[in-house]
Tab-separated table of C-alpha atoms and ligand atoms in Angstrom:
chain	number	residue	atom	x	y	z
A	1	UNK	CA	-0.001	-0.042	0.093
A	2	UNK	CA	1.448	3.414	-0.907
A	3	UNK	CA	1.904	6.253	1.561
A	4	UNK	CA	-0.806	8.096	-0.236
A	5	UNK	CA	-3.442	5.438	0.182
A	6	UNK	CA	-2.539	4.897	3.769
A	7	UNK	CA	-3.445	8.389	5.037
A	8	UNK	CA	-7.227	8.442	4.512
A	9	UNK	CA	-7.578	5.034	6.037
A	10	UNK	CA	-5.816	5.995	9.294
A	11	UNK	CA	-8.045	9.047	9.649
A	12	UNK	CA	-11.123	7.021	8.997
A	13	UNK	CA	-10.212	4.423	11.572
A	14	UNK	CA	-9.926	6.860	14.534
A	15	UNK	CA	-11.836	5.478	17.474
A	16	UNK	CA	-13.599	8.738	18.059
A	17	UNK	CA	-15.733	7.876	14.936
A	18	UNK	CA	-17.284	4.882	16.870
A	19	UNK	CA	-19.969	4.691	19.637
A	20	UNK	CA	-19.448	7.022	22.597
A	21	UNK	CA	-18.522	5.740	25.933
A	22	UNK	CA	-15.457	4.080	27.586
A	23	UNK	CA	-13.952	1.464	25.123
A	24	UNK	CA	-14.968	-2.128	25.662
A	25	UNK	CA	-13.080	-3.483	22.706
A	26	UNK	CA	-9.405	-2.854	21.970
A	27	UNK	CA	-8.688	-3.178	18.394
A	28	UNK	CA	-4.853	-3.544	17.610
A	29	UNK	CA	-3.318	-3.800	14.276
A	30	UNK	CA	0.285	-4.715	13.628
A	31	UNK	CA	0.848	-1.869	11.137
A	32	UNK	CA	-1.078	1.060	9.671
A	33	UNK	CA	-0.921	-0.884	6.379
A	34	UNK	CA	-3.529	-3.181	7.878
A	35	UNK	CA	-5.954	-0.219	8.436
A	36	UNK	CA	-7.940	-0.636	5.188
A	37	UNK	CA	-8.684	-4.346	5.877
A	38	UNK	CA	-9.831	-3.447	9.431
A	39	UNK	CA	-12.416	-0.836	8.307
A	40	UNK	CA	-15.384	-3.335	8.242
A	41	UNK	CA	-14.640	-4.540	11.592
A	42	UNK	CA	-14.900	-0.921	13.023
A	43	UNK	CA	-17.951	-0.289	10.956
A	44	UNK	CA	-19.657	-3.341	12.428
A	45	UNK	CA	-18.694	-2.441	16.060
A	46	UNK	CA	-20.162	1.039	15.310
A	47	UNK	CA	-23.246	-0.613	13.870
A	48	UNK	CA	-23.748	-2.404	17.171
A	49	UNK	CA	-23.004	0.541	19.264
A	50	UNK	CA	-19.991	-0.907	20.804
A	51	UNK	CA	-17.308	1.617	21.960
A	52	UNK	CA	-13.895	0.658	20.892
A	53	UNK	CA	-10.315	2.040	20.765
A	54	UNK	CA	-7.816	1.489	17.911
A	55	UNK	CA	-4.151	1.194	18.331
A	56	UNK	CA	-1.135	0.307	16.056
A	57	UNK	CA	1.147	-1.827	17.998
A	58	UNK	CA	3.618	-4.269	16.549
A	59	UNK	CA	4.542	-7.567	18.270
A	60	UNK	CA	8.040	-7.407	16.530
A	61	UNK	CA	8.666	-3.681	16.095
A	62	UNK	CA	7.262	-2.350	19.367
A	63	UNK	CA	7.197	-5.437	21.611
A	64	UNK	CA	7.307	-3.470	24.833
A	65	UNK	CA	4.189	-1.583	23.735
A	66	UNK	CA	2.423	-4.838	22.999
A	67	UNK	CA	3.323	-6.236	26.439
A	68	UNK	CA	2.305	-3.104	28.226
A	69	UNK	CA	-1.043	-2.894	26.297
A	70	UNK	CA	-2.027	-6.413	27.037
A	71	UNK	CA	-1.056	-6.219	30.645
A	72	UNK	CA	-3.216	-3.070	31.240
A	73	UNK	CA	-6.126	-4.007	29.111
A	74	UNK	CA	-8.484	-5.648	31.666
A	75	UNK	CA	-7.714	-3.094	34.560
A	76	UNK	CA	-8.589	-0.303	31.869
A	77	UNK	CA	-12.085	-1.703	31.429
A	78	UNK	CA	-11.547	-3.506	28.161
A	79	UNK	CA	-13.652	-6.705	27.860
A	80	UNK	CA	-12.263	-8.125	24.739
A	81	UNK	CA	-9.288	-7.608	22.297
A	82	UNK	CA	-9.151	-7.877	18.580
A	83	UNK	CA	-5.741	-8.197	16.963
A	84	UNK	CA	-5.053	-7.998	13.251
A	85	UNK	CA	-1.690	-8.901	11.719
A	86	UNK	CA	-0.269	-10.232	8.565
A	87	UNK	CA	2.688	-12.399	7.735
A	88	UNK	CA	4.548	-13.726	10.769
A	89	UNK	CA	1.302	-12.643	12.583
A	90	UNK	CA	2.208	-13.110	16.261
A	91	UNK	CA	0.392	-9.984	17.678
A	92	UNK	CA	-2.808	-11.773	18.847
A	93	UNK	CA	-0.868	-14.567	20.324
A	94	UNK	CA	1.428	-12.149	22.254
A	95	UNK	CA	-1.522	-10.152	23.599
A	96	UNK	CA	-3.298	-13.388	24.547
A	97	UNK	CA	-0.179	-14.630	26.458
A	98	UNK	CA	-0.439	-11.574	28.684
A	99	UNK	CA	-4.167	-11.113	29.424
A	100	UNK	CA	-7.033	-13.198	30.507
A	101	UNK	CA	-9.416	-11.294	28.263
A	102	UNK	CA	-10.652	-13.208	25.229
A	103	UNK	CA	-8.557	-12.352	22.160
A	104	UNK	CA	-9.813	-12.532	18.601
A	105	UNK	CA	-7.386	-12.772	15.803
A	106	UNK	CA	-7.701	-11.359	12.342
A	107	UNK	CA	-5.271	-12.950	9.916
A	108	UNK	CA	-4.472	-10.304	7.206
A	109	UNK	CA	-4.368	-11.258	3.626
A	110	UNK	CA	-0.759	-11.020	2.268
A	111	UNK	CA	0.542	-10.607	-1.287
A	112	UNK	CA	3.149	-13.243	-0.802
A	113	UNK	CA	1.110	-16.360	0.099
A	114	UNK	CA	-2.568	-15.025	0.265
A	115	UNK	CA	-2.745	-14.849	4.059
A	116	UNK	CA	-2.036	-18.540	4.893
A	117	UNK	CA	1.061	-17.284	6.723
A	118	UNK	CA	-1.004	-14.881	8.782
A	119	UNK	CA	-3.790	-17.522	9.298
A	120	UNK	CA	-1.331	-20.209	10.683
A	121	UNK	CA	0.659	-17.874	12.769
A	122	UNK	CA	-2.462	-16.574	14.338
A	123	UNK	CA	-4.539	-19.714	14.849
A	124	UNK	CA	-1.854	-22.338	15.871
A	125	UNK	CA	-1.638	-21.513	19.522
A	126	UNK	CA	-0.463	-23.783	22.190
A	127	UNK	CA	-3.065	-25.251	24.648
A	128	UNK	CA	-3.988	-22.774	27.341
A	129	UNK	CA	-3.468	-19.656	25.233
A	130	UNK	CA	-6.355	-19.510	22.723
A	131	UNK	CA	-6.865	-16.883	19.955
A	132	UNK	CA	-10.264	-17.041	18.436
A	133	UNK	CA	-9.213	-16.833	14.847
A	134	UNK	CA	-11.602	-15.589	12.098
A	135	UNK	CA	-11.172	-15.947	8.341
A	136	UNK	CA	-8.693	-14.503	5.882
A	137	UNK	CA	-10.310	-11.947	3.610
A	138	UNK	CA	-13.537	-9.877	3.657
A	139	UNK	CA	-15.608	-11.974	6.166
A	140	UNK	CA	-12.764	-11.986	8.919
A	141	UNK	CA	-12.962	-8.372	10.173
A	142	UNK	CA	-16.842	-8.420	10.182
A	143	UNK	CA	-16.744	-11.759	12.105
A	144	UNK	CA	-14.270	-10.517	14.582
A	145	UNK	CA	-16.644	-7.605	15.406
A	146	UNK	CA	-19.715	-10.004	15.624
A	147	UNK	CA	-17.786	-12.429	17.799
A	148	UNK	CA	-16.804	-9.474	20.151
A	149	UNK	CA	-20.465	-8.480	20.186
A	150	UNK	CA	-21.584	-11.981	21.120
A	151	UNK	CA	-19.003	-12.058	23.988
A	152	UNK	CA	-20.257	-8.656	25.302
A	153	UNK	CA	-23.871	-9.833	24.854
A	154	UNK	CA	-23.417	-12.414	27.455
A	155	UNK	CA	-23.945	-9.672	29.954
A	156	UNK	CA	-25.992	-7.165	27.921
A	157	UNK	CA	-29.494	-8.122	26.946
A	158	UNK	CA	-29.951	-5.139	24.570
A	159	UNK	CA	-26.869	-6.081	22.590
A	160	UNK	CA	-28.240	-9.680	22.434
A	161	UNK	CA	-31.421	-8.446	20.876
A	162	UNK	CA	-29.393	-6.504	18.309
A	163	UNK	CA	-27.593	-9.716	17.341
A	164	UNK	CA	-30.898	-11.593	17.076
A	165	UNK	CA	-32.148	-8.843	14.722
A	166	UNK	CA	-28.951	-8.941	12.765
A	167	UNK	CA	-29.163	-12.676	12.170
A	168	UNK	CA	-32.910	-12.235	11.164
A	169	UNK	CA	-31.758	-9.679	8.531
A	170	UNK	CA	-29.208	-12.095	7.174
A	171	UNK	CA	-31.839	-14.802	6.841
A	172	UNK	CA	-34.258	-12.312	5.103
A	173	UNK	CA	-31.599	-11.425	2.569
A	174	UNK	CA	-31.136	-15.147	1.647
A	175	UNK	CA	-34.900	-15.699	1.427
A	176	UNK	CA	-35.283	-12.660	-0.771
A	177	UNK	CA	-32.467	-13.847	-3.221
A	178	UNK	CA	-34.083	-17.221	-3.326
A	179	UNK	CA	-37.495	-15.724	-4.063
A	180	UNK	CA	-35.922	-13.455	-6.780
A	181	UNK	CA	-34.338	-16.432	-8.426
A	182	UNK	CA	-37.422	-18.552	-8.359
A	183	UNK	CA	-39.574	-15.711	-9.841
A	184	UNK	CA	-40.954	-16.698	-13.244
A	185	UNK	CA	-39.797	-14.486	-16.121
A	186	UNK	CA	-42.178	-11.578	-16.800
B	1	RP5	C1	2.649	-7.211	10.322
B	1	RP5	O1	3.484	-7.109	9.145
B	1	RP5	C2	1.595	-6.259	10.111
B	1	RP5	O2	0.389	-6.661	10.749
B	1	RP5	C3	1.319	-6.085	8.629
B	1	RP5	O3	0.179	-6.940	8.183
B	1	RP5	C4	2.626	-6.668	8.035
B	1	RP5	C5	3.309	-5.803	7.110
B	1	RP5	O4	3.621	-4.604	7.789
B	1	RP5	P1	4.184	-3.254	7.065
B	1	RP5	O5	5.551	-3.813	6.521
B	1	RP5	O6	3.315	-2.995	5.962
B	1	RP5	O7	4.275	-2.310	8.037
B	1	RP5	O8	3.390	-6.909	11.409
């Protein structure tokens, strides 16, 4: 991604564009080159009215910051972390090693091997240190936000209702597509 195309993404991804209130979800990306891929995740958190914060912290380039962030996250009131990284994607795993909060990993698609590298480095965690890993590609960032909403909904009936309505809308869309396909030609 060129410097030019990075800039608008960074601005669009600022946490102050999301729901108001103390952040409940910490969204961390390994590089600002991940910003564009993360946009659907943040849009979905906003759609569900979930306050979040966004940080760029690298497991490899700023390891001390990654450790500090993970260690402080629960005491700061965060309930769940979402970590996106590509390539040797150790970010989610490093955060998970230092917090008892649930950590959701987004494997970023890479130009070299399509994101298989990111997927395997995010998902293949040792027993005892899970990272709930979502898909490579478009679905992953949306599903990371939905999974975070589902975790928060365990203690929030309003959010649970929003999730039920969301799933109903998904089902409606499929039913409508099916109806349209089966419509006889005019
Ligand atoms: C990872 O390396 C980041 O998450 C990013 O996906 C990848 C490449 O980073 P840049 O070289 O573009 O900063 O740490």
